[in-house]
Coordinates of C-alpha atoms and ligand atoms in Angstrom, one line a residue:
M20 CA -9.6 32.3 -2.4
S21 CA -7.0 29.7 -0.8
A22 CA -3.4 29.6 -2.1
T23 CA -2.2 27.2 -4.5
V24 CA 0.9 26.7 -4.1
W25 CA 3.1 26.4 -0.8
T26 CA 6.4 26.8 0.4
I27 CA 8.1 23.7 2.6
E28 CA 9.0 25.6 5.9
H29 CA 9.8 22.5 8.2
V30 CA 10.0 18.8 8.1
E31 CA 10.0 16.2 10.3
L32 CA 11.2 12.6 9.9
R33 CA 9.7 10.3 12.5
R34 CA 10.2 6.7 13.1
I35 CA 7.7 4.6 15.1
A36 CA 8.0 0.7 16.4
M37 CA 4.7 -0.8 15.9
P38 CA 4.1 -4.4 17.0
L39 CA 1.8 -6.4 14.8
V40 CA -0.8 -8.5 17.0
T41 CA 0.3 -11.7 15.2
P42 CA 3.2 -12.4 13.4
F43 CA 2.9 -11.9 9.3
R44 CA 4.5 -14.3 6.7
T45 CA 5.0 -14.1 3.3
S46 CA 7.1 -15.8 0.9
F47 CA 10.1 -13.3 1.6
G48 CA 10.1 -13.5 5.4
S49 CA 8.2 -12.9 8.4
Q50 CA 7.6 -9.8 10.1
T51 CA 6.5 -9.5 13.7
E52 CA 6.9 -5.9 14.2
R53 CA 7.2 -2.8 12.0
D54 CA 9.7 0.4 12.1
I55 CA 7.7 2.8 10.2
L56 CA 9.2 6.2 8.4
L57 CA 6.5 8.9 9.1
V58 CA 6.9 12.7 7.3
R59 CA 5.6 15.5 8.7
V60 CA 5.4 18.6 6.9
E61 CA 4.8 22.4 7.4
L62 CA 3.4 24.0 4.9
M63 CA 3.6 28.0 4.3
P64 CA 1.0 29.4 1.7
S65 CA 3.0 31.6 -1.0
G66 CA 0.5 34.5 -0.3
G67 CA 1.6 34.3 3.5
G68 CA -0.3 33.5 6.2
E69 CA -0.4 30.4 8.7
T70 CA 1.8 27.3 8.1
I71 CA -0.6 24.2 8.0
E72 CA 0.6 20.5 8.7
G73 CA 0.4 17.4 6.6
W74 CA 1.6 13.8 7.3
G75 CA 2.8 11.3 5.1
E76 CA 3.7 7.6 5.8
C77 CA 6.5 5.7 3.9
V78 CA 5.6 1.8 3.1
A79 CA 9.0 0.5 3.0
L80 CA 9.5 -2.5 5.1
A81 CA 12.4 -2.5 7.6
E82 CA 14.7 -5.1 4.7
P83 CA 14.4 -4.8 1.0
S84 CA 12.6 -8.0 0.5
Y85 CA 9.3 -6.8 -1.1
S86 CA 11.4 -4.3 -3.2
P87 CA 14.8 -2.4 -3.0
E88 CA 13.6 0.0 -0.8
Y89 CA 14.2 -0.4 2.9
V90 CA 13.1 2.0 5.8
E91 CA 16.6 3.2 6.5
G92 CA 17.2 3.8 2.7
A93 CA 13.8 5.6 2.7
Q94 CA 14.9 8.5 5.3
H95 CA 18.7 8.8 4.2
V96 CA 17.2 9.6 0.5
V97 CA 14.7 11.8 1.5
I98 CA 17.5 14.0 3.9
H99 CA 20.1 13.8 1.4
H100 CA 18.4 13.8 -2.1
L101 CA 14.7 14.2 -2.6
L102 CA 14.2 17.2 0.3
P103 CA 17.0 19.3 -1.2
R104 CA 15.4 18.9 -4.5
L105 CA 12.0 19.4 -3.5
T106 CA 13.0 22.6 -1.5
A107 CA 14.9 24.0 -4.2
A108 CA 12.0 24.2 -6.6
G109 CA 10.5 26.8 -4.5
P110 CA 6.5 27.0 -4.1
I111 CA 4.8 23.8 -4.7
E112 CA 1.5 21.6 -4.8
A113 CA 1.2 18.3 -4.5
A114 CA 1.1 17.2 -8.1
D115 CA 4.3 18.9 -8.4
V116 CA 6.1 16.9 -6.0
A117 CA 6.6 14.0 -8.5
P118 CA 7.6 15.8 -11.4
T119 CA 10.3 17.6 -9.3
L120 CA 11.9 14.3 -7.9
A121 CA 11.6 12.4 -11.3
K122 CA 15.3 13.0 -12.5
L123 CA 16.1 11.2 -9.4
H124 CA 15.7 7.5 -10.1
G125 CA 13.9 4.5 -8.1
H126 CA 13.0 5.6 -4.4
P127 CA 9.4 5.6 -4.9
M128 CA 8.1 4.8 -1.6
A129 CA 10.3 7.6 -0.1
K130 CA 9.1 10.1 -3.2
A131 CA 5.2 8.9 -2.0
A132 CA 5.6 9.6 1.1
L133 CA 6.9 13.3 0.9
E134 CA 3.8 13.3 -1.9
M135 CA 1.6 12.3 0.6
A136 CA 2.5 14.8 3.2
V137 CA 2.1 17.8 0.9
L138 CA -1.3 16.5 -0.2
D139 CA -2.7 16.0 3.3
A140 CA -1.8 19.7 4.2
Q141 CA -2.8 21.1 1.2
L142 CA -6.3 19.4 1.5
R143 CA -6.2 20.6 5.0
A144 CA -5.8 24.2 3.7
Q145 CA -8.4 23.7 1.1
G146 CA -10.9 21.7 3.5
Q147 CA -11.3 19.4 1.3
S148 CA -11.6 15.5 1.8
F149 CA -9.0 13.2 -0.1
A150 CA -12.2 11.2 -1.5
T151 CA -13.8 14.4 -3.0
F152 CA -10.5 15.8 -4.4
L153 CA -10.0 12.4 -6.2
G154 CA -13.3 12.2 -7.7
A155 CA -14.2 9.2 -5.6
T156 CA -17.7 7.6 -6.1
R157 CA -18.3 5.3 -3.4
T158 CA -18.9 6.4 0.5
H159 CA -18.1 2.9 1.7
I160 CA -15.6 0.1 0.3
P161 CA -15.6 -3.7 0.4
S162 CA -12.8 -4.8 2.7
G163 CA -10.6 -8.1 2.1
V164 CA -8.1 -9.2 4.4
S165 CA -4.4 -10.9 3.4
V166 CA -3.6 -14.1 5.5
G167 CA 0.0 -14.9 6.0
I168 CA 1.7 -18.3 5.8
H169 CA 1.0 -20.6 8.6
D170 CA 3.4 -23.7 9.9
T171 CA 0.1 -26.1 9.7
T172 CA -2.9 -26.5 7.9
D173 CA -4.9 -26.1 11.2
E174 CA -3.3 -23.3 12.0
L175 CA -4.5 -21.6 8.9
L176 CA -7.8 -22.3 9.0
A177 CA -8.1 -21.0 12.7
A178 CA -7.3 -18.0 11.5
V179 CA -8.9 -17.7 8.3
Q180 CA -12.3 -18.8 10.3
G181 CA -11.5 -15.8 12.9
Y182 CA -11.5 -13.4 9.4
V183 CA -14.5 -14.9 8.3
D184 CA -16.0 -14.2 11.6
D185 CA -14.9 -10.4 11.1
G186 CA -16.8 -10.1 8.2
Y187 CA -14.3 -9.6 5.9
V188 CA -15.8 -10.1 2.2
R189 CA -12.3 -11.4 0.6
I190 CA -10.0 -13.6 1.5
K191 CA -6.4 -13.6 -0.2
L192 CA -3.8 -16.4 1.1
K193 CA 0.0 -15.9 1.0
I194 CA 1.3 -19.1 -1.0
E195 CA 4.5 -20.4 -1.7
P196 CA 5.6 -24.0 -3.5
G197 CA 5.1 -26.7 -1.1
S198 CA 2.2 -26.3 0.6
D199 CA 0.2 -24.5 -1.7
I200 CA -2.3 -26.5 -3.6
D201 CA -3.2 -28.6 0.0
Q202 CA -3.9 -25.0 1.6
V203 CA -5.7 -23.4 -0.7
A204 CA -8.2 -26.5 -0.9
A205 CA -8.5 -26.8 2.6
V206 CA -9.5 -23.1 2.8
R207 CA -11.4 -23.3 -0.5
E208 CA -13.7 -26.3 1.7
L209 CA -14.0 -24.1 4.6
I210 CA -15.2 -21.0 3.2
G211 CA -17.7 -22.5 0.7
P212 CA -17.8 -22.0 -2.9
D213 CA -19.4 -18.6 -2.7
T214 CA -16.8 -16.1 -0.3
P215 CA -14.4 -14.7 -3.1
F216 CA -10.9 -16.1 -2.3
Q217 CA -7.1 -15.4 -4.2
V218 CA -3.7 -15.9 -3.7
D219 CA -0.4 -13.4 -3.7
A220 CA 2.9 -15.5 -4.3
N221 CA 5.3 -12.8 -3.7
T222 CA 7.4 -13.9 -6.8
A223 CA 8.1 -17.7 -5.4
Y224 CA 7.4 -19.4 -8.6
R225 CA 9.2 -19.7 -11.7
R226 CA 8.2 -19.7 -15.5
T227 CA 8.3 -23.5 -15.3
D228 CA 5.4 -23.6 -12.9
G229 CA 2.8 -23.5 -15.5
T230 CA 1.4 -27.0 -14.9
H231 CA 1.6 -26.8 -11.2
L232 CA 0.1 -23.6 -10.9
R233 CA -2.9 -24.8 -13.2
R234 CA -3.8 -26.8 -10.1
L235 CA -5.3 -24.1 -8.4
D236 CA -7.7 -23.0 -11.5
E237 CA -10.1 -26.0 -10.2
Y238 CA -10.8 -24.1 -6.7
D239 CA -12.2 -20.7 -8.3
L240 CA -9.8 -18.1 -7.3
L241 CA -10.3 -14.6 -8.4
L242 CA -6.7 -14.4 -8.9
I243 CA -3.3 -15.7 -8.6
E244 CA -1.3 -12.3 -7.5
Q245 CA 2.7 -11.9 -9.0
P246 CA 3.5 -15.3 -9.2
L247 CA 6.8 -14.9 -11.0
P248 CA 10.0 -12.5 -10.2
E249 CA 9.2 -8.6 -11.1
D250 CA 11.4 -8.1 -14.2
D251 CA 9.6 -11.2 -15.9
I252 CA 6.8 -9.7 -18.0
I253 CA 6.9 -12.1 -20.3
G254 CA 6.8 -14.8 -18.0
H255 CA 3.4 -13.8 -16.7
A256 CA 2.0 -13.3 -20.2
R257 CA 2.8 -16.8 -20.7
L258 CA 1.5 -17.9 -17.8
A259 CA -1.5 -16.3 -18.3
D260 CA -1.9 -18.1 -21.5
E261 CA -1.6 -21.4 -19.4
V262 CA -3.6 -20.8 -16.1
A263 CA -7.4 -20.3 -16.3
T264 CA -7.5 -18.2 -13.3
P265 CA -6.1 -14.8 -14.1
I266 CA -3.0 -13.4 -13.4
C267 CA -2.5 -10.2 -11.4
L268 CA 0.5 -8.4 -11.0
D269 CA 1.8 -6.5 -7.6
E270 CA 5.8 -6.1 -7.3
S271 CA 6.1 -5.9 -11.2
L272 CA 4.0 -2.6 -11.5
T273 CA 5.9 0.5 -10.5
S274 CA 4.3 3.0 -13.3
A275 CA 1.4 3.8 -15.4
A276 CA 3.5 3.3 -18.3
G277 CA 5.2 0.0 -17.1
T278 CA 1.4 -1.1 -16.4
A279 CA 0.5 0.0 -20.0
D280 CA 3.0 -2.4 -21.1
A281 CA 2.3 -5.2 -19.2
I282 CA -1.3 -5.2 -20.3
E283 CA -0.1 -5.1 -23.7
L284 CA 1.8 -7.9 -23.6
G285 CA -1.2 -9.8 -21.9
A286 CA 1.0 -10.2 -18.3
C287 CA -1.7 -8.3 -16.4
E288 CA -5.3 -9.4 -16.3
I289 CA -5.6 -7.4 -13.0
A290 CA -4.0 -5.1 -11.4
N291 CA -3.1 -4.5 -7.8
I292 CA -2.6 -0.9 -7.0
K293 CA -0.2 0.4 -4.0
P294 CA 0.5 4.0 -4.1
G295 CA 3.8 3.6 -2.4
R296 CA 5.2 1.2 -5.1
V297 CA 4.5 3.5 -7.8
G298 CA 5.8 6.6 -6.5
G299 CA 2.7 8.5 -5.2
Y300 CA -1.4 8.2 -4.8
L301 CA -1.1 10.8 -8.1
E302 CA 0.4 7.8 -10.1
A303 CA -1.7 5.3 -8.5
V304 CA -4.8 7.5 -10.1
R305 CA -3.3 7.7 -13.3
I306 CA -2.8 3.4 -13.3
H307 CA -6.2 3.4 -12.2
D308 CA -7.8 5.2 -15.1
L309 CA -5.8 3.3 -17.5
C310 CA -6.9 0.1 -16.7
R311 CA -10.5 1.4 -16.5
A312 CA -9.8 2.4 -20.4
K313 CA -8.1 -1.2 -21.0
G314 CA -11.2 -2.8 -19.1
V315 CA -8.4 -4.4 -16.5
P316 CA -10.0 -4.6 -13.0
V317 CA -7.9 -2.8 -10.1
W318 CA -7.8 -3.2 -6.7
C319 CA -5.8 -1.7 -3.9
G320 CA -3.1 -3.5 -2.3
G321 CA -1.8 -2.8 1.4
M322 CA 1.9 -2.5 3.0
L323 CA 0.5 -2.9 6.6
E324 CA -0.1 0.6 7.1
T325 CA -1.0 2.6 9.9
G326 CA -4.2 4.7 9.9
I327 CA -2.3 7.4 8.0
G328 CA -2.1 4.9 4.9
R329 CA -4.9 3.0 5.6
A330 CA -7.1 6.1 5.3
A331 CA -5.6 7.3 2.2
N332 CA -6.4 4.0 0.8
A333 CA -9.6 3.9 1.7
A334 CA -10.5 7.2 -0.4
L335 CA -8.2 5.9 -3.5
A336 CA -10.3 2.3 -3.3
A337 CA -13.7 4.3 -3.5
L338 CA -12.8 5.3 -7.4
P339 CA -14.9 3.7 -9.7
G340 CA -12.5 1.3 -11.4
F341 CA -11.6 -0.5 -8.4
T342 CA -14.2 -3.0 -8.8
L343 CA -12.3 -6.1 -6.5
P344 CA -12.1 -5.6 -2.8
G345 CA -8.8 -4.3 -1.7
D346 CA -6.4 -5.4 1.5
I347 CA -7.7 -3.0 3.3
S348 CA -8.5 -4.6 6.5
A349 CA -9.5 -3.1 10.0
S350 CA -6.7 -1.3 12.1
T351 CA -7.0 -4.2 14.1
R352 CA -6.0 -7.0 11.7
F353 CA -2.4 -5.7 12.2
Y354 CA -2.2 -3.4 15.5
A355 CA -3.5 -3.5 19.1
Q356 CA -3.5 0.5 19.0
D357 CA -3.5 2.7 16.3
I358 CA -1.8 6.0 15.9
V359 CA -4.6 7.6 14.7
I360 CA -8.2 8.5 16.9
D361 CA -10.5 7.0 14.3
P362 CA -9.0 3.8 13.4
I363 CA -10.2 1.5 10.4
T364 CA -12.8 -0.5 11.2
V365 CA -14.9 -2.9 8.8
V366 CA -18.7 -3.1 9.6
D367 CA -20.8 -5.8 7.4
G368 CA -17.5 -6.3 5.4
H369 CA -17.1 -2.7 4.4
V370 CA -15.2 0.3 5.4
R371 CA -16.1 3.7 5.4
V372 CA -14.5 6.2 3.2
P373 CA -13.2 9.0 5.2
T374 CA -15.2 12.3 4.7
I375 CA -12.5 14.9 6.8
P376 CA -10.2 17.4 5.2
G377 CA -6.7 16.0 4.2
L378 CA -6.3 12.6 3.4
G379 CA -8.7 11.5 5.9
F380 CA -7.2 10.8 9.4
E381 CA -6.6 12.7 12.8
L382 CA -3.3 11.5 15.0
D383 CA -3.8 10.4 18.3
R384 CA -0.5 12.4 19.2
A385 CA -0.1 11.5 22.8
F386 CA -0.1 7.5 21.5
L387 CA 2.0 8.5 18.7
D388 CA 4.7 10.1 20.9
T389 CA 5.0 6.7 23.0
V390 CA 5.8 4.7 20.0
T391 CA 8.2 7.4 18.6
T392 CA 11.9 5.8 18.4
S393 CA 13.5 9.0 16.8
R394 CA 12.7 12.1 15.4
I395 CA 14.8 14.3 12.8
G396 CA 13.9 18.1 12.0
I397 CA 15.0 19.6 8.4
D398 CA 14.1 23.3 8.2
R399 CA 13.9 25.5 4.6
H400 CA 17.8 25.7 4.6
G401 CA 18.0 22.2 5.1
T402 CA 19.9 21.9 8.1
V403 CA 18.9 18.7 9.9
A404 CA 18.8 18.4 13.8
S405 CA 17.9 15.5 16.0
L406 CA 15.0 16.4 17.8
Ligands
OSB4 O1 2.3 -8.5 -1.3 O2 0.5 -7.9 -1.2 C1 1.8 -8.0 -0.7 C2 2.1 -6.7 2.8 C3 3.6 -6.3 2.7 C4 4.4 -6.4 1.7 C5 3.7 -7.0 0.6 C6 2.3 -7.7 0.6 C7 1.5 -7.1 1.8 C8 0.0 -7.6 2.0 C9 -0.7 -6.6 2.1 O3 -0.4 -8.7 1.6 C10 -1.4 -6.8 3.9 C11 -2.0 -5.7 4.0 O4 -1.5 -4.4 4.2 O5 -3.1 -5.5 4.6
MG5 MG1 1.5 -8.9 -3.4

């Protein structure tokens, strides 16, 4: 029998610098490199024995542009607020992480990274894959790609053609007011009527843009993702009445309870589930379950994760309610080299769901060291040391 609870013996916070193969522009800004926080935990089984390691990836970006979190703040809150609570709670399992941290407001991405690391270690200790733990029903999942905003339509079409050639089964285009209609029209023309196609506005529109956004209806899009600011739930509900294309929420959904409300209000016809945005994979599963019960289709979003986060996302997206292709593209879509040994690849438009114990990756430790920019160690007494 394996132990069911563990003590956190040691934590390492590692920052890595990962250049992007091509700049990624959204309506909130352009990124050329990522500064990523990784969390490594060492857990001791409560009955004694060998410690076991687990890794999590924090999806916070460098700036608070997608949500209020940013990588430096995430590292601070982990060290000074989250970890002290977690270690004070005594022996835990992954399901205890979120409830233990619930009294601390916000910081879902920082909390999710901690939960991931504990979950990875726990699953490794139990010899179980994340897909099995979740009750995943598929061995392969369809792969969609998120295409950034481009300065010219020619550049955009060249990029989209490249992704079509790579085999992606669904194109998502980032949009903002100005070039939106023309670029959607040009991409639809390029990919033809049968390729699944959707857009993501990252809050770039206003309530008064209903008439404008209705012009997208003729391009047969799967959905319009997050057209309005994240707190404008009523605005999204009104837009859902005005526009035939389904309205999908991303930034607005930060919990299962809030998602249930958005659905009831008619603001969320489709849900983008991102584990980091909702405080972890276990809350993500609750949102999946609730959407499935309500008949709301869901898909798995992405945050330009490395092979750690993408492996876990692939397992999550293998749950039965994920009926639309997710933003789970090949590692090479963003990175020339990944920090894992078996980076995600796309074959015939699909990604294989990992089956190895843990969240589903093995690190390339030599390469990881070459991209590491800082390491901080925290022992079980809370002593912080630069490594
Ligand atoms: O809105 O979905 C988004 C990346 C960073 C921040 C926000 C978003 C994105 C993406 C997904 O579009 C990109 C990916 O990870 O494949
Ligand atoms: Mg989005």
